[in-house]
Protein backbone atom coordinates (compact mmCIF):
# COMPACT_ATOMS: atom_id res chain seq x y z
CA UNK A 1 -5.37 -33.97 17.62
CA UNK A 2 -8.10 -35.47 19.81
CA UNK A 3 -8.16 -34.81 23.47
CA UNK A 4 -8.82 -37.23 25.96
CA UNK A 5 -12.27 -36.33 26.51
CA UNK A 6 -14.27 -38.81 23.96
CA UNK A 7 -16.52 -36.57 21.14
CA UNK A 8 -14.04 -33.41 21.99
CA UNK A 9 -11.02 -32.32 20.01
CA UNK A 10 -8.07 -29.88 21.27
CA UNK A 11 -8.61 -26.15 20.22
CA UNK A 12 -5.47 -25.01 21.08
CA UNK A 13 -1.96 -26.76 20.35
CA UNK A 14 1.20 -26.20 19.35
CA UNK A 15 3.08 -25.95 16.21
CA UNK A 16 6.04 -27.42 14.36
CA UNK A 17 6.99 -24.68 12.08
CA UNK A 18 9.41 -24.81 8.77
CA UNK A 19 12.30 -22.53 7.51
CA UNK A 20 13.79 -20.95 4.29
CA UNK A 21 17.19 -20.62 4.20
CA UNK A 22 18.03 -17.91 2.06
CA UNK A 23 21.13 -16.69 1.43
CA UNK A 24 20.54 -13.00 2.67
CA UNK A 25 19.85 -15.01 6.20
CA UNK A 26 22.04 -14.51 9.35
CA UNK A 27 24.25 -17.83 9.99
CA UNK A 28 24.17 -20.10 12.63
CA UNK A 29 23.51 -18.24 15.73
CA UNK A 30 23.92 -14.58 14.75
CA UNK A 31 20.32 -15.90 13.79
CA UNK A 32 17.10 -14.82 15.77
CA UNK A 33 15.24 -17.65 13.40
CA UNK A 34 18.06 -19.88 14.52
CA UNK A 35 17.95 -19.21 18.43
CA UNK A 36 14.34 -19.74 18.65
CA UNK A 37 14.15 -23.10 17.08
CA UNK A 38 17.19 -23.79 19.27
CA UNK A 39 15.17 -22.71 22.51
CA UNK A 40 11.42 -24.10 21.13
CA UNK A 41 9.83 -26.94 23.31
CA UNK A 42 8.66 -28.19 19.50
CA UNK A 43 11.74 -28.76 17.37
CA UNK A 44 12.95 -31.51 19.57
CA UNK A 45 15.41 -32.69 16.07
CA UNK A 46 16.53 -29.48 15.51
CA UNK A 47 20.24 -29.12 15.05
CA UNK A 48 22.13 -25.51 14.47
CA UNK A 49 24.40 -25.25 11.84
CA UNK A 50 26.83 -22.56 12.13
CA UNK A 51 27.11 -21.85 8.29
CA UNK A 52 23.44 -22.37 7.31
CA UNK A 53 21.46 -18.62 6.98
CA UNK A 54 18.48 -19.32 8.91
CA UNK A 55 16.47 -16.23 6.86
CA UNK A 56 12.86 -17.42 7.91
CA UNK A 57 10.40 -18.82 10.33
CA UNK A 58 7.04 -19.96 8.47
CA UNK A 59 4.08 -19.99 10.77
CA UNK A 60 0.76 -20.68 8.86
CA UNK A 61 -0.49 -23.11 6.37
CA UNK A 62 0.98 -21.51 3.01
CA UNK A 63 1.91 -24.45 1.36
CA UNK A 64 5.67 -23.68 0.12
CA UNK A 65 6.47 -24.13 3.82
CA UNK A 66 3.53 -25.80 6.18
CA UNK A 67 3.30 -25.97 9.74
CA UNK A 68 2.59 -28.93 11.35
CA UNK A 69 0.37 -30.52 14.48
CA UNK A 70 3.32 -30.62 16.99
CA UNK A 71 4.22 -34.11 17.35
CA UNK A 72 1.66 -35.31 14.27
CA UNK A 73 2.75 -35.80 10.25
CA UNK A 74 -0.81 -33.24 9.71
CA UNK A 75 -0.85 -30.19 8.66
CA UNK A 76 -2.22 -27.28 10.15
CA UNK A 77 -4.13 -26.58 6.89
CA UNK A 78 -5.56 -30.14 7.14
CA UNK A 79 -6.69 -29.74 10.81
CA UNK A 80 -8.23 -26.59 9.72
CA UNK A 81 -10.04 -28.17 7.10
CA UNK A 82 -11.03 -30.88 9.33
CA UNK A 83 -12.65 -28.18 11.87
CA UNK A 84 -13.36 -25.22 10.17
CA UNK A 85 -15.02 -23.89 12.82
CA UNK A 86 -11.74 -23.22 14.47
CA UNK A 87 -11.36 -19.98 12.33
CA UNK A 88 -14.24 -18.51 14.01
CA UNK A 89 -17.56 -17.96 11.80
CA UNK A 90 -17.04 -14.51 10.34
CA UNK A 91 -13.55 -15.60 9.08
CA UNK A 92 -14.43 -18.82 7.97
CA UNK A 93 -17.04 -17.39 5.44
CA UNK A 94 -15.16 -14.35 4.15
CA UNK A 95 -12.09 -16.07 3.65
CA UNK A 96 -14.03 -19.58 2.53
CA UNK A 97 -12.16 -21.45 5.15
CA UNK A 98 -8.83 -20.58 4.68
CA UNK A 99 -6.59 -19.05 7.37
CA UNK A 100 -6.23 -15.72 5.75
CA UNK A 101 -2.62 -14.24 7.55
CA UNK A 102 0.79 -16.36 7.36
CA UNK A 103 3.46 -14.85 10.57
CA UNK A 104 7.29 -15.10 9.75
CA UNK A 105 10.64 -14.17 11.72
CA UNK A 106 13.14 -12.84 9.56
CA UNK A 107 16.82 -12.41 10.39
CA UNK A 108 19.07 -11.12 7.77
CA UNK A 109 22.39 -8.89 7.37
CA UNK A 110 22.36 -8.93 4.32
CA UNK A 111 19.72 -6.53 1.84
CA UNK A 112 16.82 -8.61 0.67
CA UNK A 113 15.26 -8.18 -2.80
CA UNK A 114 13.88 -4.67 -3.51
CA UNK A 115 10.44 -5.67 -4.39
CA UNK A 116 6.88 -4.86 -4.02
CA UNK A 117 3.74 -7.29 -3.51
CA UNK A 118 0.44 -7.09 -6.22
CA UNK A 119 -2.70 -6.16 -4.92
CA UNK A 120 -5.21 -8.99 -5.00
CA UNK A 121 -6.61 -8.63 -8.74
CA UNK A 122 -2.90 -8.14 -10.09
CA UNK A 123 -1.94 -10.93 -8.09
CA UNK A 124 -4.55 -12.90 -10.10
CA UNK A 125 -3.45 -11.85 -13.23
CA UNK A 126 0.52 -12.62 -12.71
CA UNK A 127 -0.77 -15.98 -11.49
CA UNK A 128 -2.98 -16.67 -14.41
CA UNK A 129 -0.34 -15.38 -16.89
CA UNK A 130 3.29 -16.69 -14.95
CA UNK A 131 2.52 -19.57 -12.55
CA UNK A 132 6.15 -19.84 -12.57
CA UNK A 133 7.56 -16.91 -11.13
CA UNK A 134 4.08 -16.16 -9.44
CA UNK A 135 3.32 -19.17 -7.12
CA UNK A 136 -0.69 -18.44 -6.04
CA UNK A 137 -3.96 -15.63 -7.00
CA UNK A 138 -3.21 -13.92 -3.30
CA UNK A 139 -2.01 -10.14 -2.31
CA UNK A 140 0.58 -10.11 0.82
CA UNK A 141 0.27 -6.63 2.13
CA UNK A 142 2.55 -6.93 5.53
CA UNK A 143 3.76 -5.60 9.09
CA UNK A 144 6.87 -5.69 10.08
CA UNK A 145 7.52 -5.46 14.05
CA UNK A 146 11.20 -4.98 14.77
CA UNK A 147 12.64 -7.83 17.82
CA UNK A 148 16.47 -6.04 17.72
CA UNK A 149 17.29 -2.46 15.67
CA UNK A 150 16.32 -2.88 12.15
CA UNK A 151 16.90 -0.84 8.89
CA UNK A 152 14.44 -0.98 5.87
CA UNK A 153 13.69 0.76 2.75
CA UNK A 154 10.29 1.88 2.12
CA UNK A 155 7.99 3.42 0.08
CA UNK A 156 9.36 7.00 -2.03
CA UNK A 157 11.24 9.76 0.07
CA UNK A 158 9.70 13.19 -0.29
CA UNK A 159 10.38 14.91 -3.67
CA UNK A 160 12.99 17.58 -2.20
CA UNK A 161 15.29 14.40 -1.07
CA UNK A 162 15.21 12.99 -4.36
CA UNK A 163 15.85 16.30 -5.80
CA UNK A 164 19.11 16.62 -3.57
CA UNK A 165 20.29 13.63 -4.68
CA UNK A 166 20.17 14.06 -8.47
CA UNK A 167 21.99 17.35 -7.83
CA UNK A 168 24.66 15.46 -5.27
CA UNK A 169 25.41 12.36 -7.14
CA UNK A 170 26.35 12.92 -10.88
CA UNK A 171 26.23 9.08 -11.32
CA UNK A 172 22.85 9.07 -10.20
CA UNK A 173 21.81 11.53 -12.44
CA UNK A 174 23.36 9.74 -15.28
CA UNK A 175 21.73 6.80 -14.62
CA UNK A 176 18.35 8.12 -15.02
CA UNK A 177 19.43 9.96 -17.88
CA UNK A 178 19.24 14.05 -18.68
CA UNK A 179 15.78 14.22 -20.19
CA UNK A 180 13.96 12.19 -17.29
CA UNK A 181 16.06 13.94 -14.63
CA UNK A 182 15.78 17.34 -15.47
CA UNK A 183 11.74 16.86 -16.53
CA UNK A 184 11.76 16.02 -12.08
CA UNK A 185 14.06 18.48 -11.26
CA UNK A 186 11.87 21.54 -12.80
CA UNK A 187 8.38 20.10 -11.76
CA UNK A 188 9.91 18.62 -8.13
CA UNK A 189 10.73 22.88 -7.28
CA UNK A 190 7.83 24.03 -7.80
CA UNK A 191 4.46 23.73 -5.03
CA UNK A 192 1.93 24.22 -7.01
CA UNK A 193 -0.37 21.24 -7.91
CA UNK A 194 0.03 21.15 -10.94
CA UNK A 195 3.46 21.30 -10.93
CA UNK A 196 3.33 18.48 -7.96
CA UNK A 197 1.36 16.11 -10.48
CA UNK A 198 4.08 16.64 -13.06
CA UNK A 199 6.27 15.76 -10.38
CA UNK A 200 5.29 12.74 -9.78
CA UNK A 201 4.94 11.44 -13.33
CA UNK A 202 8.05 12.44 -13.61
CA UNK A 203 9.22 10.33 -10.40
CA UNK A 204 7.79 7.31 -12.25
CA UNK A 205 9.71 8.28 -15.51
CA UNK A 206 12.83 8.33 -13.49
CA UNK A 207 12.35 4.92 -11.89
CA UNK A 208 11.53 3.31 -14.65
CA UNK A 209 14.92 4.45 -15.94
CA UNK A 210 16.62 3.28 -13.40
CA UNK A 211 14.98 -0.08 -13.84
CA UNK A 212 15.62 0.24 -17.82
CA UNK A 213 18.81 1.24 -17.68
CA UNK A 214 21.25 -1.18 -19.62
CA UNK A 215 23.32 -3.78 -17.66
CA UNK A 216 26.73 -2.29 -19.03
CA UNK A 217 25.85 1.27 -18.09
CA UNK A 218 24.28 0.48 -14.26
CA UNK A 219 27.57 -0.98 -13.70
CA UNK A 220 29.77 1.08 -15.25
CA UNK A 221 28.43 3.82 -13.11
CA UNK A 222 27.94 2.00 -9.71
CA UNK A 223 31.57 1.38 -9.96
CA UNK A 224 32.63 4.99 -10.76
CA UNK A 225 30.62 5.91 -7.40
CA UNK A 226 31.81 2.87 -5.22
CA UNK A 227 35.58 4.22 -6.60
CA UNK A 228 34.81 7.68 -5.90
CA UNK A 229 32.97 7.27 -2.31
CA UNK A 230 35.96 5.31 -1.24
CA UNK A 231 38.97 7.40 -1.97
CA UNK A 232 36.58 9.96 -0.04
CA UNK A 233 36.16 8.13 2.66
CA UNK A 234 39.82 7.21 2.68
CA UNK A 235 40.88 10.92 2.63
CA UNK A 236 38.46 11.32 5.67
CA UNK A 237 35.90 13.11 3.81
CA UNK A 238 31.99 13.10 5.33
CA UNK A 239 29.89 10.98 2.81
CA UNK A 240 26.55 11.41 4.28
CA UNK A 241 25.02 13.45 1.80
CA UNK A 242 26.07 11.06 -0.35
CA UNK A 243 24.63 8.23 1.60
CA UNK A 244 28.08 6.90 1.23
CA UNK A 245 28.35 3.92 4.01
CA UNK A 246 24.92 2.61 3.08
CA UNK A 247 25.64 2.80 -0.68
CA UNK A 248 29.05 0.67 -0.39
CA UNK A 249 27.37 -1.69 1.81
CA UNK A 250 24.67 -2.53 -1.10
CA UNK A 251 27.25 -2.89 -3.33
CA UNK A 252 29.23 -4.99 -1.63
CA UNK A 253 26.59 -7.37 -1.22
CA UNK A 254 25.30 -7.15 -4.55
CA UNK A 255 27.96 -5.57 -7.15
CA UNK A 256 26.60 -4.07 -10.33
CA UNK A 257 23.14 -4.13 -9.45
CA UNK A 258 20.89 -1.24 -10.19
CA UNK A 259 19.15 -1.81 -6.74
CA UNK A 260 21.94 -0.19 -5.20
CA UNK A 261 20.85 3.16 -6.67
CA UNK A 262 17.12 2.77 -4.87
CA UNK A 263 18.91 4.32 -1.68
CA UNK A 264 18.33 8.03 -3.48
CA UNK A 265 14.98 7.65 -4.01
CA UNK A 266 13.57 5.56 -1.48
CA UNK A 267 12.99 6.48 1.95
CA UNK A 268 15.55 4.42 4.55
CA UNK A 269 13.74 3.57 7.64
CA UNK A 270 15.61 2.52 10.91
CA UNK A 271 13.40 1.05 13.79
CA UNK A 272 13.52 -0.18 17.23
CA UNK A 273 12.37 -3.07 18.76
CA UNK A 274 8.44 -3.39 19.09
CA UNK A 275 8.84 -0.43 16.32
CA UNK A 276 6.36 -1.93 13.18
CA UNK A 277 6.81 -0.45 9.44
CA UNK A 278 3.30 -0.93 7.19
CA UNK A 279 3.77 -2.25 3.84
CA UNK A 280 0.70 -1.98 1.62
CA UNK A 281 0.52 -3.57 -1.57
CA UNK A 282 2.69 -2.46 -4.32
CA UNK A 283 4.86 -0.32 -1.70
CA UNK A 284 8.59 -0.23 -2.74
CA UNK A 285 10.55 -1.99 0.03
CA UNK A 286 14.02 -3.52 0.99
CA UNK A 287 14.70 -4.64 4.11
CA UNK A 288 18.45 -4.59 4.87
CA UNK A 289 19.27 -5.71 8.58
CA UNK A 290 17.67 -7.08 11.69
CA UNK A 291 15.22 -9.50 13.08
CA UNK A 292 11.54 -8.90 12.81
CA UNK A 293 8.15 -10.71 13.30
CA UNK A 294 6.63 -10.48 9.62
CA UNK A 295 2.52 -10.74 9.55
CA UNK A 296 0.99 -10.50 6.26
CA UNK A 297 -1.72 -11.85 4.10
CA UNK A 298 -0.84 -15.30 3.27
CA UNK A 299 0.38 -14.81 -0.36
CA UNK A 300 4.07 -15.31 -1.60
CA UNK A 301 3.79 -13.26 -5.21
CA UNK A 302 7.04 -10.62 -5.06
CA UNK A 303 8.05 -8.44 -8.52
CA UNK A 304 11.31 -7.83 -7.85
CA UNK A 305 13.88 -5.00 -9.34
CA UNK A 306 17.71 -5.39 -8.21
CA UNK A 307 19.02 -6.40 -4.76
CA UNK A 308 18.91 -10.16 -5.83
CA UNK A 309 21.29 -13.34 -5.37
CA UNK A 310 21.36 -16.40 -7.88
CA UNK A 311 18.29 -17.76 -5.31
CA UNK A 312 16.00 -14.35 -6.54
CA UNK A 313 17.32 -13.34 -9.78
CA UNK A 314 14.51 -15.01 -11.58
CA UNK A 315 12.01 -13.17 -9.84
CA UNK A 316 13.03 -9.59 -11.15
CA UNK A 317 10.51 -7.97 -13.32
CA UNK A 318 11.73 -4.59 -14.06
CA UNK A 319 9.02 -3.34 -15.73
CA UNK A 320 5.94 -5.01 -14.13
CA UNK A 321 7.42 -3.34 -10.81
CA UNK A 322 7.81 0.18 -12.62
CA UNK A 323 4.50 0.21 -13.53
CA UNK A 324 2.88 -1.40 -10.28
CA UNK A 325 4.61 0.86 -7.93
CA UNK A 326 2.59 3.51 -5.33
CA UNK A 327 4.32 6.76 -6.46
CA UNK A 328 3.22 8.35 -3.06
CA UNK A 329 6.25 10.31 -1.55
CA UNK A 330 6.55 10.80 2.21
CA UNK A 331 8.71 11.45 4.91
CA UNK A 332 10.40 8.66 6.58
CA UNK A 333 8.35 8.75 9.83
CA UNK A 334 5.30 8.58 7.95
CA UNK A 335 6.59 4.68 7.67
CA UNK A 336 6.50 3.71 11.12
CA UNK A 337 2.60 2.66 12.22
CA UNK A 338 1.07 4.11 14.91
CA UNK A 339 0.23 1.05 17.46
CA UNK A 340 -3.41 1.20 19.79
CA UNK A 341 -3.26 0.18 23.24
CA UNK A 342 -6.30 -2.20 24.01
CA UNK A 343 -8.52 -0.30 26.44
CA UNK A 344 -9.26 -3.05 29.14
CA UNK A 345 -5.72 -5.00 28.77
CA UNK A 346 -2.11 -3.12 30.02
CA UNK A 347 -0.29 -5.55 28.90
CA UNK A 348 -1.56 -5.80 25.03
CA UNK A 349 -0.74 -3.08 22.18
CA UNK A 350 -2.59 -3.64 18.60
CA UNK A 351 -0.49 -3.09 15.38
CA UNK A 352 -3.70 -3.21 12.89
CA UNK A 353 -3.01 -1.79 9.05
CA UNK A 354 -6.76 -1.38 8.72
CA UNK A 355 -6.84 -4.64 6.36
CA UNK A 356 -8.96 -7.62 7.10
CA UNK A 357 -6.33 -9.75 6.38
CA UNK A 358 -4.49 -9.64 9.52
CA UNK A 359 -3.96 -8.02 12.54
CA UNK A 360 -1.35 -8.26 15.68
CA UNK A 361 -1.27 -8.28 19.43
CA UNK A 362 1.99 -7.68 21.35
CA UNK A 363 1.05 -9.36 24.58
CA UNK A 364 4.18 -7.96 27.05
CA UNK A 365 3.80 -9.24 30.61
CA UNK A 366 5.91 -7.57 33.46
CA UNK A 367 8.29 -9.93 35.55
CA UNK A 368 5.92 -9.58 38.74
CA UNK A 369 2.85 -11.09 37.04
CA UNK A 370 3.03 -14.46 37.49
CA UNK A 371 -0.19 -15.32 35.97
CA UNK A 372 -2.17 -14.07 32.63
CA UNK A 373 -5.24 -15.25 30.22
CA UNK A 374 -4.62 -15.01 26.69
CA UNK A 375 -8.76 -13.35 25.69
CA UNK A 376 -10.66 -15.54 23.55
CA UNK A 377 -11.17 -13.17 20.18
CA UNK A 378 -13.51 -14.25 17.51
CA UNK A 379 -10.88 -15.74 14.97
CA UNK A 380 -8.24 -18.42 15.19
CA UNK A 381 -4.43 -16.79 16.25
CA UNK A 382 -1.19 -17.80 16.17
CA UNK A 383 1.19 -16.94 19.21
CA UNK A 384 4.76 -17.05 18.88
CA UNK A 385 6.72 -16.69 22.49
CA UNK A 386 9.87 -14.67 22.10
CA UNK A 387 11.03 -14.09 25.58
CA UNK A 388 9.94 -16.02 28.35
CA UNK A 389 8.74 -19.08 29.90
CA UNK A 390 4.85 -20.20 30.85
CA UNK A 391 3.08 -22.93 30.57
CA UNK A 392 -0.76 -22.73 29.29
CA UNK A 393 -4.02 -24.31 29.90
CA UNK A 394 -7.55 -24.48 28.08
CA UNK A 395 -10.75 -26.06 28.95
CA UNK A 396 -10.23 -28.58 25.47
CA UNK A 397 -6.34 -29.17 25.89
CA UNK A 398 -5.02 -32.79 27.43
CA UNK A 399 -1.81 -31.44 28.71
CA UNK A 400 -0.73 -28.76 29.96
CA UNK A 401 1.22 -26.41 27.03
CA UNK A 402 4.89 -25.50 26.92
CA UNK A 403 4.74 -21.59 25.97
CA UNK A 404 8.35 -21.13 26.22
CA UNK A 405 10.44 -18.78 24.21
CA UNK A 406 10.48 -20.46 20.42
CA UNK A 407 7.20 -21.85 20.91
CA UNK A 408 4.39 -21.43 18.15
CA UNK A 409 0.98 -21.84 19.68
CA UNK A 410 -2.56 -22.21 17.53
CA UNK A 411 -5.29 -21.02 19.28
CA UNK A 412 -9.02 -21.89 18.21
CA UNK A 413 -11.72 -18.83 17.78
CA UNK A 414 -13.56 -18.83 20.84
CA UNK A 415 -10.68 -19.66 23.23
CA UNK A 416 -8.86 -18.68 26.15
CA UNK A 417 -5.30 -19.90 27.70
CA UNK A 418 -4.65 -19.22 31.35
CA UNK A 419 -0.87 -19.19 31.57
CA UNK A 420 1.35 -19.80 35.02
CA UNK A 421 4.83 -17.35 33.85
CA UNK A 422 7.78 -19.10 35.61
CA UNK A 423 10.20 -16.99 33.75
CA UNK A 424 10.97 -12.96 35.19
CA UNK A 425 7.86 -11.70 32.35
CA UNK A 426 7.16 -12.68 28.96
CA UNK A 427 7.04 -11.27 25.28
CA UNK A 428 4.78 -12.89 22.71
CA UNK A 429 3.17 -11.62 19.03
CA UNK A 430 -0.15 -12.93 18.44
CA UNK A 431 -1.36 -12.70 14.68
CA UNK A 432 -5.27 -13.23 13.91
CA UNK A 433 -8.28 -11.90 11.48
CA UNK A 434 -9.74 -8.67 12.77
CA UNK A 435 -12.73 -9.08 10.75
């Protein structure tokens, strides 16, 4: 990408992005993946399908799915390489010239995998020792911001929950079997701490059952309580202690899988739009509908443990995720991050997981501002546009830049875009290095 200034390249462009089409994606149109490539000034080819799930958006140079140079056959890793600078010089020497953070948009109605992410030096070692199922050495701690009402499970409810649910659901408490269940049920009642350590021992002990527990007996029982929740239902009975709607919904999707019993001992997290859940690594998670912007380091290693089609199957690793797991129960609100408003901006708010990794910037503009300047910040971003219409300049760029809704925009470290908003406001995410 030169610019038409001799000796000078662009700094900020956009970005030709690539999908995965899993099969837990949204079809067609239903799809917020789908509707922004549709609307993007940079997917000029790009024809909807109304059967294809269009699951994900890739933005970032991880290699299973690259962006491009709009309008170019480089990649934005080979640009990068080309001008390291770009990343800005504190990022470019911790993370040895690599863009450290990969942004996604998922949109999915159907559960995805319950799985967890390695921290960096497990990561390693399941890359050393599987290449196969583990495809690179990196951690992917992640955000995920909700765009429309989203539902997630994450991380281990609060003991007393748990509890409830082993004395509830006799098919729960069969599947983790009397010793293991009983072992949680005498330390879980008591406060003390020593009885609170016990506890949560015992918490491992009991999902490790549940992810030990033999084929033949996970869905012997999952269909005693699908049978049993249903002629409830049917008599007009109140399921919710029971979880009862959420728990036939799983197993719909994915009959006899032991995933479906998760629901009991992992918290289920609903958020709103701009709403973010945090994700460290090895945090139990399962998202299970919505459309989000997904920021996180830029890894792709998952251990997963039930809630997996024929695409995913491969990738469960029962035990490696019993024994990875944070067994650090909390209350469902305790989920949701707490976002910072930027001091000398209205219009910004800072989702930051306190990770050098990544960061993001929800830049919201009201309808009467008609002009805006994205700051320069000391590492390279990526800006995704999801409502809206402006169109950008920088000192470096030729043309002026489309930064209509679907667009993906790289900005250089160092700077700024001064945007003219034709459209009544505008929404955009903005994903860089806070180092």
């Amino acid at each position: 990408v030169e610019s038409s200034n001799p000796g000078q390249h662009y700094t900020v462009f956009p970005l030709k992005c690539g999908t995965q089409l899993y099969l837990w994606g949204k079809k067609g149109r239903q799809s917020e993946v789908a509707r922004l490539l549709e609307s993007s000034p940079n997917e000029p080819d790009f024809k909807l399908n109304p059967t294809t799930t269009y699951a994900e958006l890739w933005m970032g140079t991880h290699r299973k799915t690259p962006c491009y140079v709009a309008n170019t056959d480089q990649t934005l890793e080979a640009w990068i390489d080309a001008h390291p600078d770009s990343l800005g010089k504190k990022v470019r020497e911790k993370f040895k010239g690599q863009l450290p953070f990969l942004m996604k948009v998922l949109s999915f109605d159907t559960a995805l995998p319950l799985q967890a992410h390695p921290n960096k030096k497990h990561a390693e070692e399941l890359f050393a020792s599987h290449p196969d199922k583990y495809p690179d050495d990196n951690h992917k701690p992640e955000i995920a911001i909700a765009l429309t009402p989203m539902r997630g499970m994450c991380g281990f409810r609060p003991l007393d929950e748990i509890a409830g649910y082993l004395k509830e659901i006799p098919e729960f408490y069969e599947v983790i079997g009397e010793e293991a269940a009983e072992e949680f049920l005498s330390a879980a009642g008591a406060s003390d701490p020593a009885h609170q350590k016990a506890a949560l021992r015992s918490l491992k002990k009991c999902f490790r059952a549940l992810m030990m527990s033999s084929e033949e007996v996970v869905a012997k029982l999952l269909a005693v309580l699908d049978k049993r929740l249903t002629k409830e239902i049917a008599a007009g009975r109140d399921v919710t202690a029971s979880n009862g709607e959420l728990f036939l919904q799983l197993h719909q999707q994915y009959p006899a899988d032991r995933g479906c019993f998760s629901i009991y001992m992992l918290n289920v997290v609903d958020i709103g739009p701009n709403q973010a859940i945090d994700v460290p690594a090895n945090e139990a998670h399962a998202y299970i509908s919505g459309d989000c912007v997904e920021v996180l380091a830029n890894g792709d290693n998952v251990v997963c443990g039930g809630l997996t089609d024929r695409q995913f199957k491969r990738l469960n690793d029962f035990e490696t995720l019993a024994e990875m797991l944070r067994y650090d129960p909390a209350p469902c609100s305790d989920k949701i991050m707490q976002t910072k408003p930027d001091a000398s901006d209205p219009h910004v708010v800072y989702y930051a997981p306190g990770i050098d990794d990544f960061a993001v910037a929800k830049i919201e503009v009201p309808s009467k501002t008609k002009s805006y300047v994205i700051t320069r910040m000391d590492s390279a971003s990526i800006v995704l546009v999801v409502k809206g219409d402006a169109t950008g300049t920088n000192v470096t760029a030729g043309e002026p830049i489309s930064f209509k809704r679907g667009a993906v925009i790289f900005i250089s470290a160092n700077q700024d875009v001064k945007l003219k908003i034709s459209s009544k406001g505008i929404l955009m995410f903005r994903a860089y290095c806070p180092v």
